[in-house]
Tab-separated table of C-alpha atoms in Angstrom:
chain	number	residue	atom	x	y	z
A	26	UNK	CA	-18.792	-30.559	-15.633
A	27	UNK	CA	-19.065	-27.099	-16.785
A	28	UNK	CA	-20.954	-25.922	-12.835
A	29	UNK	CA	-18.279	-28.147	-11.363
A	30	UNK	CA	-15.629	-26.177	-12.793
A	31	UNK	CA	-16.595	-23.035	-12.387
A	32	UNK	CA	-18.217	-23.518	-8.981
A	33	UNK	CA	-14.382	-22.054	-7.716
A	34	UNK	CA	-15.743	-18.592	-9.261
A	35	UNK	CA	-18.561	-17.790	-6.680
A	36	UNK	CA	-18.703	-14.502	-4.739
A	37	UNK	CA	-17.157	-16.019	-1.727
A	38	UNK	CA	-13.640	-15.801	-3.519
A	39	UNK	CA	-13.037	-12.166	-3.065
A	40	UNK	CA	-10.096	-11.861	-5.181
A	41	UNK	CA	-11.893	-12.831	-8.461
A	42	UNK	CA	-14.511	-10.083	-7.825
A	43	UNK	CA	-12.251	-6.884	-7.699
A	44	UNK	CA	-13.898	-3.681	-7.156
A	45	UNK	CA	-11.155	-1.548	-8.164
A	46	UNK	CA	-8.087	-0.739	-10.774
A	47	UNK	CA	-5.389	-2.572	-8.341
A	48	UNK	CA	-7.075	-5.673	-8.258
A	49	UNK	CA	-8.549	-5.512	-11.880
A	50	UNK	CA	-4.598	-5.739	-13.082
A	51	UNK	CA	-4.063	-8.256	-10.362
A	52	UNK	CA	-6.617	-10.347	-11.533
A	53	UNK	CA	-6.058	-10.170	-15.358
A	54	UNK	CA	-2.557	-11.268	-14.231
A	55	UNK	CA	-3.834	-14.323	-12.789
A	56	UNK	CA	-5.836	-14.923	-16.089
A	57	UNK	CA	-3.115	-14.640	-18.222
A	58	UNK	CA	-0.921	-16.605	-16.062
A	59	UNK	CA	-3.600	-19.539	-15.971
A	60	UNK	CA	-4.136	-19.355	-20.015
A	61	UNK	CA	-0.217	-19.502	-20.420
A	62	UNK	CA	0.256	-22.500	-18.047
A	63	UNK	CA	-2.659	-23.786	-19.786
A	64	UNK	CA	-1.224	-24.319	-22.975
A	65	UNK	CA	1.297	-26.212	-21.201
A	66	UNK	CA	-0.600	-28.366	-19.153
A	67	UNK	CA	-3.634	-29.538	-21.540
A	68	UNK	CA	-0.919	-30.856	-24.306
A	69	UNK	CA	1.327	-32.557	-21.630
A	70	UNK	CA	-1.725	-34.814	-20.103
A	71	UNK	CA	-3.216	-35.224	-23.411
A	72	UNK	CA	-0.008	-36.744	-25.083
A	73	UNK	CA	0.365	-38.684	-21.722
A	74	UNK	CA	-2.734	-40.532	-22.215
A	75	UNK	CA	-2.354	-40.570	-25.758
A	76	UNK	CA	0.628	-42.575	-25.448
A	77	UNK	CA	-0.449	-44.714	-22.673
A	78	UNK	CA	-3.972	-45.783	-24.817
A	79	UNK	CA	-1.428	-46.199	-28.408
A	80	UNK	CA	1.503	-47.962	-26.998
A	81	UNK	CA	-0.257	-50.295	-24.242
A	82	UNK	CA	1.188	-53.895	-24.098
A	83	UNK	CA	-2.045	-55.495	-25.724
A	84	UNK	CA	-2.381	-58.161	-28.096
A	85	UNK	CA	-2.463	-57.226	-31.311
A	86	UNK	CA	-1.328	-53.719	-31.198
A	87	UNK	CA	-0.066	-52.647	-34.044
A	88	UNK	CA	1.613	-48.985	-32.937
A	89	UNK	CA	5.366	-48.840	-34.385
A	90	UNK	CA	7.906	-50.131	-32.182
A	91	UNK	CA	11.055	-48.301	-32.766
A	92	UNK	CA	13.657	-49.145	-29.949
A	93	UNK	CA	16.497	-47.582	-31.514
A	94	UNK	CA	14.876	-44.065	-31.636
A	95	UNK	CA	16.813	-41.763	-29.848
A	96	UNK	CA	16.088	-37.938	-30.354
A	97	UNK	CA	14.315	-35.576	-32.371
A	98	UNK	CA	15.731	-31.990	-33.144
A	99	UNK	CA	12.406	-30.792	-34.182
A	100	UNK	CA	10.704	-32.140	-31.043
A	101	UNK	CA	13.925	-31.104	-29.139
A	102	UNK	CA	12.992	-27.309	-30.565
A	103	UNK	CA	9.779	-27.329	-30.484
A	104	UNK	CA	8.945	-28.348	-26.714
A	105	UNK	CA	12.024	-25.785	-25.488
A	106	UNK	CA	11.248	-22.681	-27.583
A	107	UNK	CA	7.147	-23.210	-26.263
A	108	UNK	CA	8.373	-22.690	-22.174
A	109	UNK	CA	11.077	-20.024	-23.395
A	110	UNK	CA	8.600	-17.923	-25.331
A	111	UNK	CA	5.515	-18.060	-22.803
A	112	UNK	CA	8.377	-17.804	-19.825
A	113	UNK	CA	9.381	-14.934	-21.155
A	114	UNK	CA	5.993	-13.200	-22.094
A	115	UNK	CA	4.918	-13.610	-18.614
A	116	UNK	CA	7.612	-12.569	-17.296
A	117	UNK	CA	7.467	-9.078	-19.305
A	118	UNK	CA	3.764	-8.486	-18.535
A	119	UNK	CA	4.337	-9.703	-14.685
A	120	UNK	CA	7.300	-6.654	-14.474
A	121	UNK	CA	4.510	-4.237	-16.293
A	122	UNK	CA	1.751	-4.934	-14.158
A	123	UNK	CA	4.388	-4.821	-10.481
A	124	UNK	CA	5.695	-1.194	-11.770
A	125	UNK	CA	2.223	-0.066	-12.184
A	126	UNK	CA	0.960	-1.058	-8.871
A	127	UNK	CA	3.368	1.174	-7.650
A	128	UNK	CA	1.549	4.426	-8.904
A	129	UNK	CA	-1.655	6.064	-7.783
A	130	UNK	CA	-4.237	4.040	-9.770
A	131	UNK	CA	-5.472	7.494	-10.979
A	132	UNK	CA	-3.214	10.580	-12.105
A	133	UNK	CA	-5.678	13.505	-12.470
A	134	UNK	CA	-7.271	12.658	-8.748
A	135	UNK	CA	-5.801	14.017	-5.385
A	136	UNK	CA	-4.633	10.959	-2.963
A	137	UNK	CA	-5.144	10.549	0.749
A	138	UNK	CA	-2.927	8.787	2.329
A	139	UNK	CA	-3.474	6.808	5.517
A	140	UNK	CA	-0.870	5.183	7.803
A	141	UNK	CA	-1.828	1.735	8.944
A	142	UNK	CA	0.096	0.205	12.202
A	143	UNK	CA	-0.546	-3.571	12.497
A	144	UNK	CA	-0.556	-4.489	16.132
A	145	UNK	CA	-1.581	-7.750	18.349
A	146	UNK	CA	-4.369	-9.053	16.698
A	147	UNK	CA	-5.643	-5.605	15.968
A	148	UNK	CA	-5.565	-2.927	13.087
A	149	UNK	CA	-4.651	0.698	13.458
A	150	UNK	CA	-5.543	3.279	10.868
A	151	UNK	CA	-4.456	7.179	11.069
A	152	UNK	CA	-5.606	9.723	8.679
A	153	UNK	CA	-2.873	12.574	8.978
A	154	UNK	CA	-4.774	14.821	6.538
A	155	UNK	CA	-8.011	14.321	8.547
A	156	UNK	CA	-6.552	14.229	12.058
A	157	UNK	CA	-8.955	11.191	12.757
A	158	UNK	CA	-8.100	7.620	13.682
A	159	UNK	CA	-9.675	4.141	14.094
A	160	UNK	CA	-8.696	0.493	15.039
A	161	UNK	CA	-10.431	-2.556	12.459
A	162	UNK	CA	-12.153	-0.405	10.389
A	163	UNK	CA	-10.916	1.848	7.833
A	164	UNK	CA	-13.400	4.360	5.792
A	165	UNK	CA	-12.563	6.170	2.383
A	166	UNK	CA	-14.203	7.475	-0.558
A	167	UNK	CA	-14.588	5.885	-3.531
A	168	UNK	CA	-12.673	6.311	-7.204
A	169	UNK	CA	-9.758	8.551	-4.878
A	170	UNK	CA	-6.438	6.480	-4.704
A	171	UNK	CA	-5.408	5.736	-1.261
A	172	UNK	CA	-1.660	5.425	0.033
A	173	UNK	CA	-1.551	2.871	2.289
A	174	UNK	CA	2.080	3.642	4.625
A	175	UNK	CA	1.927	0.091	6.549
A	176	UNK	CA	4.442	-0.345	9.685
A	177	UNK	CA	3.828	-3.000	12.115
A	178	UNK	CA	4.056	-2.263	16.304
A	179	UNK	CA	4.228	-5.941	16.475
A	180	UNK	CA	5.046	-9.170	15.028
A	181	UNK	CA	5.366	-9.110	10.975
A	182	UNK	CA	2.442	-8.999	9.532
A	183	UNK	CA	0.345	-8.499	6.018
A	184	UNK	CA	-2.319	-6.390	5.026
A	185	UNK	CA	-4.970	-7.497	2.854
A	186	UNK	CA	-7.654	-6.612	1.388
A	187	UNK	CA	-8.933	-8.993	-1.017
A	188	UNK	CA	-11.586	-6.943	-3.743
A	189	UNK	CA	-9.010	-3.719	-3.539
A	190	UNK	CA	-5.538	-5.409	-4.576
A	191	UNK	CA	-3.153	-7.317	-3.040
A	192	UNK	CA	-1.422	-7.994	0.480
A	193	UNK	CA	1.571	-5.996	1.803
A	194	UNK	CA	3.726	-7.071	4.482
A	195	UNK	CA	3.715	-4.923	7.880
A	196	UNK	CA	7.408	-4.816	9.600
A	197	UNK	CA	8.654	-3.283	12.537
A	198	UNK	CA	11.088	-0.546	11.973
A	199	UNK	CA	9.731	-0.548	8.394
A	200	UNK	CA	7.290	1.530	6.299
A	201	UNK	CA	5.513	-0.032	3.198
A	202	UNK	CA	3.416	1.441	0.298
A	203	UNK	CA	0.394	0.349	-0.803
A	204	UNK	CA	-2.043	2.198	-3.708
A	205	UNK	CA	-5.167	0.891	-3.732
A	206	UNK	CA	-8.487	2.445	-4.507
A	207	UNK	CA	-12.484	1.297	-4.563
A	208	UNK	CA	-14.446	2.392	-7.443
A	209	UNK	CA	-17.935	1.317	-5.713
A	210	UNK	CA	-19.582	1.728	-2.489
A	211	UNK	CA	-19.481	-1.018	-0.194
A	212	UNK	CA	-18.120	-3.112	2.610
A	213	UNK	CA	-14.652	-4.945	1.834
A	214	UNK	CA	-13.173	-7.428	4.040
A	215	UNK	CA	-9.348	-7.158	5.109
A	216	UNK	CA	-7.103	-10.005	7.465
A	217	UNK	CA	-3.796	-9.973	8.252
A	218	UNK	CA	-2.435	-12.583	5.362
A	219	UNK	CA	0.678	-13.500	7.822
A	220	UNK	CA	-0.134	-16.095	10.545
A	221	UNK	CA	0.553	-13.657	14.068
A	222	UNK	CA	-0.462	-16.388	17.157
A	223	UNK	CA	-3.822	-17.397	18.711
A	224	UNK	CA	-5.187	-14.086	17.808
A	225	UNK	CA	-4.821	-14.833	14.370
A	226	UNK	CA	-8.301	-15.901	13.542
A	227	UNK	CA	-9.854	-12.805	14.981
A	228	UNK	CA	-7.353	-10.206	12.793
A	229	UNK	CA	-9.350	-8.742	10.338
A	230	UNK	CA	-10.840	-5.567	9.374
A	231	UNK	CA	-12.865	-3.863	7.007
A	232	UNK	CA	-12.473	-0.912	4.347
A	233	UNK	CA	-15.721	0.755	3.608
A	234	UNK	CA	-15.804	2.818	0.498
A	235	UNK	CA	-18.317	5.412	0.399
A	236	UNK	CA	-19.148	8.580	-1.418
A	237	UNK	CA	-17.485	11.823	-0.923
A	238	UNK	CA	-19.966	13.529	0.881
A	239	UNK	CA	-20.714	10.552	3.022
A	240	UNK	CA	-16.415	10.627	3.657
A	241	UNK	CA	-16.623	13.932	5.170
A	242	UNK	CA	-19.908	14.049	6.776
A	243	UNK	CA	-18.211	10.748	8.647
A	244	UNK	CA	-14.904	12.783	9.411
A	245	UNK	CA	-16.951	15.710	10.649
A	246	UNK	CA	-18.892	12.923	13.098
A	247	UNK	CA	-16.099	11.019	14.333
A	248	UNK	CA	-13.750	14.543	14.940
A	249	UNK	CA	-17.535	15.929	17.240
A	250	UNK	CA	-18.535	12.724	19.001
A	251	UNK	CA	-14.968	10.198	19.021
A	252	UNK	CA	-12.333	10.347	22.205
A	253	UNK	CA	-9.036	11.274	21.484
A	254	UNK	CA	-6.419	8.520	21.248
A	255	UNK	CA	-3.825	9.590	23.864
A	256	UNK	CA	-0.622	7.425	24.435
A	257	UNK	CA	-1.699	5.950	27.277
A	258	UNK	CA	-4.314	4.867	25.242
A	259	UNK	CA	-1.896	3.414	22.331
A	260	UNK	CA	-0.099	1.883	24.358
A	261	UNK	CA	-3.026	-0.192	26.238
A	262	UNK	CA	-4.162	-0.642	22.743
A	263	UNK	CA	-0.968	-2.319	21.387
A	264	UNK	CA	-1.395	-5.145	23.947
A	265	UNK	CA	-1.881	-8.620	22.957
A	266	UNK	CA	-5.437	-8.665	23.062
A	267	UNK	CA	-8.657	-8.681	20.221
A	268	UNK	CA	-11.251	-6.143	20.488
A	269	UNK	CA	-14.484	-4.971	17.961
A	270	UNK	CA	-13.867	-1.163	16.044
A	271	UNK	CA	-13.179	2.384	17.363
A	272	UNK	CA	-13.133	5.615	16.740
A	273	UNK	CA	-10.731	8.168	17.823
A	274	UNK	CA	-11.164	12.284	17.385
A	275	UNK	CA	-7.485	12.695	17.230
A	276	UNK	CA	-3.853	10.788	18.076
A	277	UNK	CA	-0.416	12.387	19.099
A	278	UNK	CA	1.112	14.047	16.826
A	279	UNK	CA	4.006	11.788	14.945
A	280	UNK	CA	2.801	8.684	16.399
A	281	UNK	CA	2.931	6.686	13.323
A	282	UNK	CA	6.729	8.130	12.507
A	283	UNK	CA	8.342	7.506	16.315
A	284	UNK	CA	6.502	3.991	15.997
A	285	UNK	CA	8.886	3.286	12.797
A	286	UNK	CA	11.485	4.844	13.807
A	287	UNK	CA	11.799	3.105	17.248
A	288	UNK	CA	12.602	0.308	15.362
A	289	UNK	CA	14.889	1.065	13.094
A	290	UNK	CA	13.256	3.406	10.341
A	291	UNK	CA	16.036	5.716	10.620
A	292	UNK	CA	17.154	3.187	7.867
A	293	UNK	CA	14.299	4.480	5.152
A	294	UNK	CA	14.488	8.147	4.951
A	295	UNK	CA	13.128	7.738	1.011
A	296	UNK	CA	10.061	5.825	2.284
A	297	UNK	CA	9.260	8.108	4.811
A	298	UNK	CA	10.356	11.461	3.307
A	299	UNK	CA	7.745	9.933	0.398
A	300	UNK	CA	4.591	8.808	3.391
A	301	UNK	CA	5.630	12.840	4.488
A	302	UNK	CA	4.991	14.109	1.464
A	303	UNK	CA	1.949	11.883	0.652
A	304	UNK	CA	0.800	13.305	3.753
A	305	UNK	CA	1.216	17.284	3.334
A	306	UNK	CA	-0.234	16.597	-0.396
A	307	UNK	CA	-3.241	15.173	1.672
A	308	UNK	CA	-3.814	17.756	4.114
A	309	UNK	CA	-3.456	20.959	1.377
A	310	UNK	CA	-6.671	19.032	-0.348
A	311	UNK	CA	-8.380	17.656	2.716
A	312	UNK	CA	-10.513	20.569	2.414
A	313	UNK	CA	-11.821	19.305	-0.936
A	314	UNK	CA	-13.260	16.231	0.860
């Protein structure tokens, strides 16, 4: 019983093996919110049997027949002030847990922040403090917060990444935050969460979290030996189509912000006065990484 119940917590359900602070709270919140619905549910279905095995129509029963019976204040306050109370608790802790997602997972550490464009069925990732780019993969060192600015050059979308905290939706005309970090080294799958077509199935990426020495040495590799991402190129790129990873040296300058703003991010000047200064935050401490 016990190995059939648990069998649900194996490795191959990322989001209940977090490797980082975002998905730690995320998952605590799904504990708590199982444990509260818990003491709901396991009364309920015990009293409902209960009452089905005491009051069955069998000869000689001899469970109190009361057809008159009506109502019972302290039932009446007992089974409303239980929901109230755990409504409200979860509630409370739910609005705790949303407001701290929205801060850098760690205070005394300097951010990068990487802009992430969600396009037809593919994943592009620009690092304005390291002037690199690269489509379905996404690299970054471990225990620094990242700030994820998501837009979409296609249909809406939603970034994902299971082990690091959960999705965020990718809009046109539209820039999102996202803090997430990875406290260990590894290789952490990410898929767009928002059903996009018949490429849907091959829209996924991954984040791999590596030390800060290995961080650089791989900026300093992909800025010597990676082709430049031209527009011609983005444009080809933001095609319907599925392709494997890349690597680009460099990308026009403000092509995440005309990408947004083409569609309408003239509407979110706090958003992306906030990716901006993300961004210049980045690049006077990129030479720290």
């Amino acid at each position: 019983m016990a190995a059939a119940l648990l069998s649900g917590c194996g490795p191959q359900y990322l989001v209940l093996h977090p490797v980082g602070p975002a998905g730690r709270q995320e998952l605590n919140l799904i504990i708590i919110s199982v444990i509260l619905i818990a003491i709901v549910i396991v009364p309920t279905i015990a009293i409902f049997f209960f009452v089905i095995f005491r009051y069955r129509n069998t000869p000689g029963n001899k469970a109190k027949y009361t057809p008159e019976w009506s109502e019972s204040k302290t039932l009446e306050i007992v089974w409303w002030s239980i929901p109230i109370i755990i409504v409200g608790f979860l509630s409370a802790f739910t609005a705790k847990t949303t407001f701290a997602l929205t801060r850098p997972p760690e205070q005394n550490v300097t951010p990068i922040t990487i802009h992430v464009t969600s396009l037809d069925w593919k994943w592009l990732f620009q690092y304005p403090g390291q002037g690199v780019a690269t489509v379905n993969y996404c690299e970054i060192p471990t225990g620094v917060p990242i700030q994820f600015v998501l837009t979409s050059d296609a249909p809406m979308n939603s970034f994902w990444v299971p082990q690091l905290g959960g999705q965020e939706y990718t809009m046109p005309g539209m820039a999102m935050g996202l803090w997430l970090q990875a406290d260990k080294s590894g290789t952490y799958y990410g898929h767009g969460a928002n059903f996009t077509g018949s490429g849907f199935a091959h829209d996924n990426f991954n984040v791999i979290a590596t030390s800060d020495a290995q961080f650089n040495q791989w900026v300093k590799d992909t800025k010597s030996t990676a082709p430049a991402l031209t527009l011609t190129g983005y444009n080809h790129l933001k095609q319907p189509s599925t392709m494997g990873t890349a690597s680009y040296s460099s990308f026009p300058p403000g092509l995440f912000h005309n990408v947004v703003w083409a569609d309408g991010g003239q509407y979110m000047p706090k958003t992306m006065q906030g990716a901006n200064a993300g961004m210049n935050d980045t690049n006077s401490t990129s030479s720290n990484h």
